[in-house]
Amino acid sequence: MFSSMEIALKVAGATFNPIQLNLIRFFIGSLVLLPIANKSLKQSKRALTKQDWILFLITGFLCVIVSMSLFQLAVVSTKASTVAVLFSCNPVFALIFAFLILHERLGRANLLAVVISIIGLLIIIDPAHLSRPVGIILALLSAVTFGFYSIVSRYGSTKRGLNGIVMTCYTFIAGTAELLIISWLTHIPAIARWLGKSSSLSSFKDLPIIQNITFSSLPMLFYLGVCVTGGGFAFYFLAMERSNVSTASLVFFIKPGLAPILAALLIGEKISILTIIGIVVILIGSVVTFIGNKVKEENIDAAPRS
């Protein structure tokens, strides 16, 4: 499901405004996750507090408004397969932020994975022959900010005692509410006029909210909201609960290889030789990350309990 996300967004982008599409899919996704999250809260006898909601507003802003809006704009600006591969490097950026912000130690395997993945990114980007940089820059910014969101979310959820499914669900709810308010604000005449004065910002003027939603568009919105956004995240966290973080994180290692194949088959995108080489290098980096995390988890499990 995650590997088909960029393709579905590319197709839906022909009908919907990118920010509107972001709003709709995260609203639907939050509704899918809500029963599972509330069941988890009930089982742990945990009630949400004001401090929890402050955290959700921060993570919602970082995830839905910043990272995913950049992601959606990147999909519109460049190939879906390129965005998929670049975004799949977000765990590498999360490792860097964990080192810089949380002062977590970077093991040799993780450090090697960071270096390999950056080499893979440079091969795909090909700075010497960069002709359409906007989409690539947006995709990289999306991956960087999603990596930052991951660390803030992990740190906040640990501090507040919230599990991943609860954290993600209410992050989506808070982010959707914030994005809805921003969309309403773009309809205020003074703000709309200000946005309209700039060619780069004019597409954000009078952001649509429910326009263009028709019976013919419902299957695509269902797939994006229920399957990709809600289902993808739900399966990710269910896999984490039933196995471990390393096994669940395989989704980001499968995506760089699978997404370009799906893009070629479903929407006819051509994959260059350099992109294929870059994908292979990034997959090698992902394997190194997986092995490093697996060894780390085994060492933690094997450590004697005091």
mmCIF file of C-alpha atoms in Angstrom, residues 4-300:
data_model
loop_
_atom_site.group_PDB
_atom_site.id
_atom_site.type_symbol
_atom_site.label_atom_id
_atom_site.label_comp_id
_atom_site.label_asym_id
_atom_site.label_seq_id
_atom_site.Cartn_x
_atom_site.Cartn_y
_atom_site.Cartn_z
ATOM 1 C CA SER A 4 1.543 2.666 -4.434
ATOM 2 C CA MET A 5 1.011 5.954 -2.540
ATOM 3 C CA GLU A 6 2.872 8.264 -4.926
ATOM 4 C CA ILE A 7 1.204 6.686 -7.970
ATOM 5 C CA ALA A 8 -2.292 7.124 -6.522
ATOM 6 C CA LEU A 9 -1.483 10.718 -5.505
ATOM 7 C CA LYS A 10 -0.121 11.426 -9.001
ATOM 8 C CA VAL A 11 -3.362 10.208 -10.608
ATOM 9 C CA ALA A 12 -5.594 12.000 -8.071
ATOM 10 C CA GLY A 13 -3.525 15.188 -8.464
ATOM 11 C CA ALA A 14 -5.039 15.678 -11.907
ATOM 12 C CA THR A 15 -8.439 16.247 -10.243
ATOM 13 C CA PHE A 16 -7.675 17.752 -6.845
ATOM 14 C CA ASN A 17 -5.572 20.617 -5.507
ATOM 15 C CA PRO A 18 -2.475 19.116 -3.774
ATOM 16 C CA ILE A 19 -3.262 20.681 -0.369
ATOM 17 C CA GLN A 20 -6.934 19.683 -0.644
ATOM 18 C CA LEU A 21 -5.901 16.106 -1.396
ATOM 19 C CA ASN A 22 -3.660 16.135 1.674
ATOM 20 C CA LEU A 23 -6.581 17.340 3.814
ATOM 21 C CA ILE A 24 -9.020 14.728 2.504
ATOM 22 C CA ARG A 25 -6.731 11.694 2.763
ATOM 23 C CA PHE A 26 -5.541 12.436 6.300
ATOM 24 C CA PHE A 27 -9.103 13.130 7.451
ATOM 25 C CA ILE A 28 -10.219 9.734 6.099
ATOM 26 C CA GLY A 29 -7.050 8.064 7.425
ATOM 27 C CA SER A 30 -7.653 9.419 10.935
ATOM 28 C CA LEU A 31 -11.200 7.984 10.906
ATOM 29 C CA VAL A 32 -9.793 4.555 9.968
ATOM 30 C CA LEU A 33 -7.243 4.648 12.810
ATOM 31 C CA LEU A 34 -9.581 6.173 15.440
ATOM 32 C CA PRO A 35 -11.360 2.950 16.595
ATOM 33 C CA ILE A 36 -8.012 1.116 16.960
ATOM 34 C CA ALA A 37 -6.460 4.067 18.831
ATOM 35 C CA ASN A 38 -9.423 4.458 21.185
ATOM 36 C CA LYS A 39 -9.439 0.714 21.895
ATOM 37 C CA SER A 40 -5.750 0.967 22.798
ATOM 38 C CA LEU A 41 -6.425 3.943 25.119
ATOM 39 C CA LYS A 42 -9.290 2.070 26.772
ATOM 40 C CA GLN A 43 -7.163 -1.043 27.338
ATOM 41 C CA SER A 44 -4.408 1.035 28.953
ATOM 42 C CA LYS A 45 -6.996 3.057 30.950
ATOM 43 C CA ARG A 46 -5.463 6.252 29.607
ATOM 44 C CA ALA A 47 -7.339 9.524 29.092
ATOM 45 C CA LEU A 48 -5.914 12.210 26.812
ATOM 46 C CA THR A 49 -4.815 15.427 28.550
ATOM 47 C CA LYS A 50 -4.182 19.024 27.521
ATOM 48 C CA GLN A 51 -0.427 18.269 27.310
ATOM 49 C CA ASP A 52 -1.173 15.332 24.970
ATOM 50 C CA TRP A 53 -3.126 17.614 22.632
ATOM 51 C CA ILE A 54 -0.313 20.199 22.621
ATOM 52 C CA LEU A 55 2.004 17.387 21.489
ATOM 53 C CA PHE A 56 -0.503 16.284 18.805
ATOM 54 C CA LEU A 57 -0.742 19.867 17.490
ATOM 55 C CA ILE A 58 3.073 20.005 17.154
ATOM 56 C CA THR A 59 3.397 16.587 15.468
ATOM 57 C CA GLY A 60 0.302 17.256 13.326
ATOM 58 C CA PHE A 61 1.868 20.479 12.060
ATOM 59 C CA LEU A 62 5.195 18.773 11.291
ATOM 60 C CA CYS A 63 3.672 15.693 9.643
ATOM 61 C CA VAL A 64 0.472 16.731 7.849
ATOM 62 C CA ILE A 65 1.058 20.425 7.126
ATOM 63 C CA VAL A 66 4.822 20.573 6.538
ATOM 64 C CA SER A 67 6.155 17.160 5.479
ATOM 65 C CA MET A 68 3.119 15.737 3.672
ATOM 66 C CA SER A 69 2.272 19.025 1.919
ATOM 67 C CA LEU A 70 5.857 19.151 0.604
ATOM 68 C CA PHE A 71 5.473 15.481 -0.354
ATOM 69 C CA GLN A 72 2.250 16.135 -2.276
ATOM 70 C CA LEU A 73 3.771 19.119 -4.100
ATOM 71 C CA ALA A 74 6.805 16.966 -4.975
ATOM 72 C CA VAL A 75 4.560 14.296 -6.526
ATOM 73 C CA VAL A 76 2.977 16.993 -8.717
ATOM 74 C CA SER A 77 6.393 18.410 -9.708
ATOM 75 C CA THR A 78 8.372 15.274 -10.605
ATOM 76 C CA LYS A 79 8.135 11.509 -11.192
ATOM 77 C CA ALA A 80 6.208 9.462 -8.630
ATOM 78 C CA SER A 81 8.994 6.839 -8.603
ATOM 79 C CA THR A 82 11.662 9.476 -7.801
ATOM 80 C CA VAL A 83 9.600 10.882 -4.913
ATOM 81 C CA ALA A 84 9.016 7.356 -3.571
ATOM 82 C CA VAL A 85 12.726 6.515 -3.522
ATOM 83 C CA LEU A 86 13.812 9.854 -2.015
ATOM 84 C CA PHE A 87 11.093 9.758 0.658
ATOM 85 C CA SER A 88 12.095 6.227 1.629
ATOM 86 C CA CYS A 89 15.352 7.697 2.951
ATOM 87 C CA ASN A 90 13.492 9.435 5.799
ATOM 88 C CA PRO A 91 14.702 6.811 8.358
ATOM 89 C CA VAL A 92 18.272 7.895 7.523
ATOM 90 C CA PHE A 93 17.410 11.511 8.368
ATOM 91 C CA ALA A 94 15.649 10.290 11.513
ATOM 92 C CA LEU A 95 18.910 8.604 12.581
ATOM 93 C CA ILE A 96 20.783 11.889 12.070
ATOM 94 C CA PHE A 97 18.198 13.877 14.079
ATOM 95 C CA ALA A 98 18.258 11.236 16.837
ATOM 96 C CA PHE A 99 22.030 11.724 17.038
ATOM 97 C CA LEU A 100 21.869 15.557 16.959
ATOM 98 C CA ILE A 101 18.801 16.132 19.163
ATOM 99 C CA LEU A 102 18.468 13.099 21.428
ATOM 100 C CA HIS A 103 22.232 12.389 21.496
ATOM 101 C CA GLU A 104 21.595 8.752 20.620
ATOM 102 C CA ARG A 105 24.721 6.855 19.694
ATOM 103 C CA LEU A 106 25.151 6.062 16.003
ATOM 104 C CA GLY A 107 26.400 2.491 15.715
ATOM 105 C CA ARG A 108 28.832 1.511 12.985
ATOM 106 C CA ALA A 109 26.071 -0.138 10.957
ATOM 107 C CA ASN A 110 23.829 2.952 11.169
ATOM 108 C CA LEU A 111 26.692 5.294 10.291
ATOM 109 C CA LEU A 112 27.589 3.111 7.302
ATOM 110 C CA ALA A 113 23.914 3.059 6.246
ATOM 111 C CA VAL A 114 23.737 6.876 6.373
ATOM 112 C CA VAL A 115 26.821 7.188 4.129
ATOM 113 C CA ILE A 116 25.586 4.541 1.641
ATOM 114 C CA SER A 117 22.094 6.081 1.468
ATOM 115 C CA ILE A 118 23.475 9.589 0.863
ATOM 116 C CA ILE A 119 25.616 8.193 -1.989
ATOM 117 C CA GLY A 120 22.465 6.575 -3.428
ATOM 118 C CA LEU A 121 20.574 9.879 -3.156
ATOM 119 C CA LEU A 122 23.361 11.741 -4.975
ATOM 120 C CA ILE A 123 23.360 9.137 -7.781
ATOM 121 C CA ILE A 124 19.593 9.548 -8.284
ATOM 122 C CA ILE A 125 19.677 13.346 -8.043
ATOM 123 C CA ASP A 126 22.725 13.567 -10.362
ATOM 124 C CA PRO A 127 23.667 17.162 -9.364
ATOM 125 C CA ALA A 128 25.869 17.624 -12.459
ATOM 126 C CA HIS A 129 22.875 17.212 -14.807
ATOM 127 C CA LEU A 130 20.008 18.550 -12.672
ATOM 128 C CA SER A 131 17.407 20.043 -15.050
ATOM 129 C CA ARG A 132 14.187 20.039 -12.946
ATOM 130 C CA PRO A 133 15.324 20.504 -9.349
ATOM 131 C CA VAL A 134 12.066 21.718 -7.758
ATOM 132 C CA GLY A 135 10.396 18.312 -7.386
ATOM 133 C CA ILE A 136 13.588 16.680 -6.095
ATOM 134 C CA ILE A 137 14.191 19.493 -3.575
ATOM 135 C CA LEU A 138 10.582 19.239 -2.351
ATOM 136 C CA ALA A 139 10.874 15.437 -2.013
ATOM 137 C CA LEU A 140 14.131 15.740 -0.045
ATOM 138 C CA LEU A 141 12.639 18.435 2.222
ATOM 139 C CA SER A 142 9.635 16.169 2.784
ATOM 140 C CA ALA A 143 11.905 13.255 3.751
ATOM 141 C CA VAL A 144 14.034 15.465 6.049
ATOM 142 C CA THR A 145 11.010 16.985 7.818
ATOM 143 C CA PHE A 146 9.335 13.555 8.123
ATOM 144 C CA GLY A 147 12.523 12.236 9.732
ATOM 145 C CA PHE A 148 12.385 15.184 12.161
ATOM 146 C CA TYR A 149 8.679 14.516 12.835
ATOM 147 C CA SER A 150 9.494 10.837 13.550
ATOM 148 C CA ILE A 151 12.007 11.806 16.244
ATOM 149 C CA VAL A 152 9.708 14.435 17.831
ATOM 150 C CA SER A 153 6.830 11.930 17.744
ATOM 151 C CA ARG A 154 8.946 9.142 19.268
ATOM 152 C CA TYR A 155 10.354 11.408 21.978
ATOM 153 C CA GLY A 156 6.900 12.844 22.768
ATOM 154 C CA SER A 157 5.132 9.486 22.814
ATOM 155 C CA THR A 158 7.774 8.042 25.170
ATOM 156 C CA LYS A 159 7.471 11.051 27.492
ATOM 157 C CA ARG A 160 3.671 10.947 27.453
ATOM 158 C CA GLY A 161 3.348 7.150 27.523
ATOM 159 C CA LEU A 162 1.435 6.887 24.234
ATOM 160 C CA ASN A 163 1.863 4.045 21.741
ATOM 161 C CA GLY A 164 2.444 4.461 18.016
ATOM 162 C CA ILE A 165 -1.126 3.938 16.808
ATOM 163 C CA VAL A 166 -2.559 6.496 19.281
ATOM 164 C CA MET A 167 0.211 8.962 18.470
ATOM 165 C CA THR A 168 -0.325 8.627 14.715
ATOM 166 C CA CYS A 169 -4.132 8.752 14.827
ATOM 167 C CA TYR A 170 -4.334 11.902 16.914
ATOM 168 C CA THR A 171 -1.442 13.486 14.996
ATOM 169 C CA PHE A 172 -3.570 13.016 11.859
ATOM 170 C CA ILE A 173 -6.656 14.490 13.591
ATOM 171 C CA ALA A 174 -4.761 17.537 14.891
ATOM 172 C CA GLY A 175 -2.936 18.064 11.578
ATOM 173 C CA THR A 176 -6.182 17.802 9.597
ATOM 174 C CA ALA A 177 -7.859 20.375 11.870
ATOM 175 C CA GLU A 178 -4.886 22.745 11.475
ATOM 176 C CA LEU A 179 -4.846 22.303 7.693
ATOM 177 C CA LEU A 180 -8.614 22.940 7.541
ATOM 178 C CA ILE A 181 -8.176 26.234 9.420
ATOM 179 C CA ILE A 182 -5.332 27.258 7.070
ATOM 180 C CA SER A 183 -7.522 26.386 4.049
ATOM 181 C CA TRP A 184 -10.357 28.544 5.422
ATOM 182 C CA LEU A 185 -7.926 31.438 6.006
ATOM 183 C CA THR A 186 -6.944 31.458 2.300
ATOM 184 C CA HIS A 187 -10.565 32.455 1.511
ATOM 185 C CA ILE A 188 -10.269 35.716 3.490
ATOM 186 C CA PRO A 189 -10.160 38.442 0.788
ATOM 187 C CA ALA A 190 -7.033 40.211 2.139
ATOM 188 C CA ILE A 191 -5.070 36.925 2.398
ATOM 189 C CA ALA A 192 -6.343 35.726 -0.994
ATOM 190 C CA ARG A 193 -5.214 39.003 -2.607
ATOM 191 C CA TRP A 194 -1.775 38.731 -0.957
ATOM 192 C CA LEU A 195 -1.338 35.131 -2.181
ATOM 193 C CA GLY A 196 -2.540 36.090 -5.644
ATOM 194 C CA LYS A 197 0.201 38.722 -6.030
ATOM 195 C CA SER A 198 2.920 36.036 -6.122
ATOM 196 C CA SER A 199 3.063 33.567 -9.023
ATOM 197 C CA SER A 200 4.599 30.907 -6.748
ATOM 198 C CA LEU A 201 1.849 31.321 -4.100
ATOM 199 C CA SER A 202 -1.180 31.934 -6.304
ATOM 200 C CA SER A 203 -2.101 28.215 -6.337
ATOM 201 C CA PHE A 204 -2.645 28.450 -2.555
ATOM 202 C CA LYS A 205 -5.303 31.174 -2.919
ATOM 203 C CA ASP A 206 -8.886 30.121 -2.084
ATOM 204 C CA LEU A 207 -7.850 26.528 -1.323
ATOM 205 C CA PRO A 208 -10.721 24.146 -2.177
ATOM 206 C CA ILE A 209 -12.067 21.903 0.586
ATOM 207 C CA ILE A 210 -14.905 19.754 -0.791
ATOM 208 C CA GLN A 211 -14.908 20.900 -4.423
ATOM 209 C CA ASN A 212 -14.382 18.286 -7.165
ATOM 210 C CA ILE A 213 -15.534 15.417 -4.914
ATOM 211 C CA THR A 214 -17.811 13.379 -7.186
ATOM 212 C CA PHE A 215 -19.045 9.788 -7.341
ATOM 213 C CA SER A 216 -16.363 9.024 -9.944
ATOM 214 C CA SER A 217 -13.600 10.293 -7.620
ATOM 215 C CA LEU A 218 -14.795 8.342 -4.552
ATOM 216 C CA PRO A 219 -12.936 5.061 -5.376
ATOM 217 C CA MET A 220 -9.615 6.938 -5.635
ATOM 218 C CA LEU A 221 -10.277 8.884 -2.410
ATOM 219 C CA PHE A 222 -11.273 5.625 -0.693
ATOM 220 C CA TYR A 223 -8.026 3.982 -1.770
ATOM 221 C CA LEU A 224 -5.916 6.986 -0.701
ATOM 222 C CA GLY A 225 -7.674 7.548 2.618
ATOM 223 C CA VAL A 226 -8.655 4.056 3.765
ATOM 224 C CA CYS A 227 -6.019 1.812 2.153
ATOM 225 C CA VAL A 228 -2.864 3.931 1.755
ATOM 226 C CA THR A 229 -3.087 6.427 4.638
ATOM 227 C CA GLY A 230 -5.227 4.674 7.260
ATOM 228 C CA GLY A 231 -4.563 1.052 6.306
ATOM 229 C CA GLY A 232 -0.869 1.525 5.533
ATOM 230 C CA PHE A 233 -0.140 3.062 8.931
ATOM 231 C CA ALA A 234 -2.449 0.628 10.769
ATOM 232 C CA PHE A 235 -0.722 -2.427 9.256
ATOM 233 C CA TYR A 236 2.677 -0.834 9.996
ATOM 234 C CA PHE A 237 1.916 -0.476 13.714
ATOM 235 C CA LEU A 238 0.146 -3.856 13.939
ATOM 236 C CA ALA A 239 3.282 -5.441 12.427
ATOM 237 C CA MET A 240 5.373 -3.604 15.020
ATOM 238 C CA GLU A 241 3.173 -4.905 17.864
ATOM 239 C CA ARG A 242 3.338 -8.498 16.619
ATOM 240 C CA SER A 243 7.054 -8.549 15.812
ATOM 241 C CA ASN A 244 9.532 -5.698 16.343
ATOM 242 C CA VAL A 245 10.599 -2.302 14.966
ATOM 243 C CA SER A 246 13.104 -3.812 12.507
ATOM 244 C CA THR A 247 10.514 -6.084 10.893
ATOM 245 C CA ALA A 248 7.945 -3.265 10.629
ATOM 246 C CA SER A 249 10.541 -0.899 9.142
ATOM 247 C CA LEU A 250 10.974 -3.302 6.215
ATOM 248 C CA VAL A 251 8.190 -1.256 4.570
ATOM 249 C CA PHE A 252 10.692 1.551 3.918
ATOM 250 C CA PHE A 253 13.220 -0.953 2.528
ATOM 251 C CA ILE A 254 10.744 -2.612 0.157
ATOM 252 C CA LYS A 255 9.302 0.702 -1.092
ATOM 253 C CA PRO A 256 12.404 1.984 -3.010
ATOM 254 C CA GLY A 257 12.486 -1.199 -5.090
ATOM 255 C CA LEU A 258 8.756 -1.798 -5.507
ATOM 256 C CA ALA A 259 7.458 1.771 -6.098
ATOM 257 C CA PRO A 260 9.449 2.420 -9.351
ATOM 258 C CA ILE A 261 8.311 -0.968 -10.736
ATOM 259 C CA LEU A 262 4.662 -0.126 -9.964
ATOM 260 C CA ALA A 263 5.105 3.362 -11.473
ATOM 261 C CA ALA A 264 6.503 1.855 -14.671
ATOM 262 C CA LEU A 265 3.699 -0.723 -14.917
ATOM 263 C CA LEU A 266 0.724 1.435 -13.882
ATOM 264 C CA ILE A 267 1.481 4.948 -15.205
ATOM 265 C CA GLY A 268 4.252 4.251 -17.715
ATOM 266 C CA GLU A 269 7.088 6.121 -15.983
ATOM 267 C CA LYS A 270 10.538 5.454 -17.441
ATOM 268 C CA ILE A 271 13.333 4.588 -15.033
ATOM 269 C CA SER A 272 16.815 5.763 -16.002
ATOM 270 C CA ILE A 273 19.945 3.643 -15.507
ATOM 271 C CA LEU A 274 21.234 6.122 -12.900
ATOM 272 C CA THR A 275 17.983 5.825 -10.945
ATOM 273 C CA ILE A 276 18.237 2.011 -10.981
ATOM 274 C CA ILE A 277 21.854 2.204 -9.721
ATOM 275 C CA GLY A 278 20.785 4.688 -7.018
ATOM 276 C CA ILE A 279 17.895 2.441 -5.934
ATOM 277 C CA VAL A 280 20.262 -0.543 -5.601
ATOM 278 C CA VAL A 281 22.695 1.547 -3.507
ATOM 279 C CA ILE A 282 19.860 2.794 -1.243
ATOM 280 C CA LEU A 283 18.570 -0.785 -0.855
ATOM 281 C CA ILE A 284 22.072 -1.845 0.242
ATOM 282 C CA GLY A 285 21.991 0.998 2.790
ATOM 283 C CA SER A 286 18.560 -0.180 3.948
ATOM 284 C CA VAL A 287 19.822 -3.746 4.419
ATOM 285 C CA VAL A 288 22.741 -2.434 6.514
ATOM 286 C CA THR A 289 20.266 -0.401 8.632
ATOM 287 C CA PHE A 290 18.033 -3.450 9.067
ATOM 288 C CA ILE A 291 20.922 -5.681 10.143
ATOM 289 C CA GLY A 292 22.207 -2.995 12.547
ATOM 290 C CA ASN A 293 18.774 -2.526 14.144
ATOM 291 C CA LYS A 294 18.275 -6.291 14.375
ATOM 292 C CA VAL A 295 21.587 -6.773 16.176
ATOM 293 C CA LYS A 296 20.791 -3.837 18.494
ATOM 294 C CA GLU A 297 17.390 -5.320 19.407
ATOM 295 C CA GLU A 298 18.898 -8.778 19.988
ATOM 296 C CA ASN A 299 21.536 -7.248 22.284
ATOM 297 C CA ILE A 300 18.832 -5.417 24.256
#
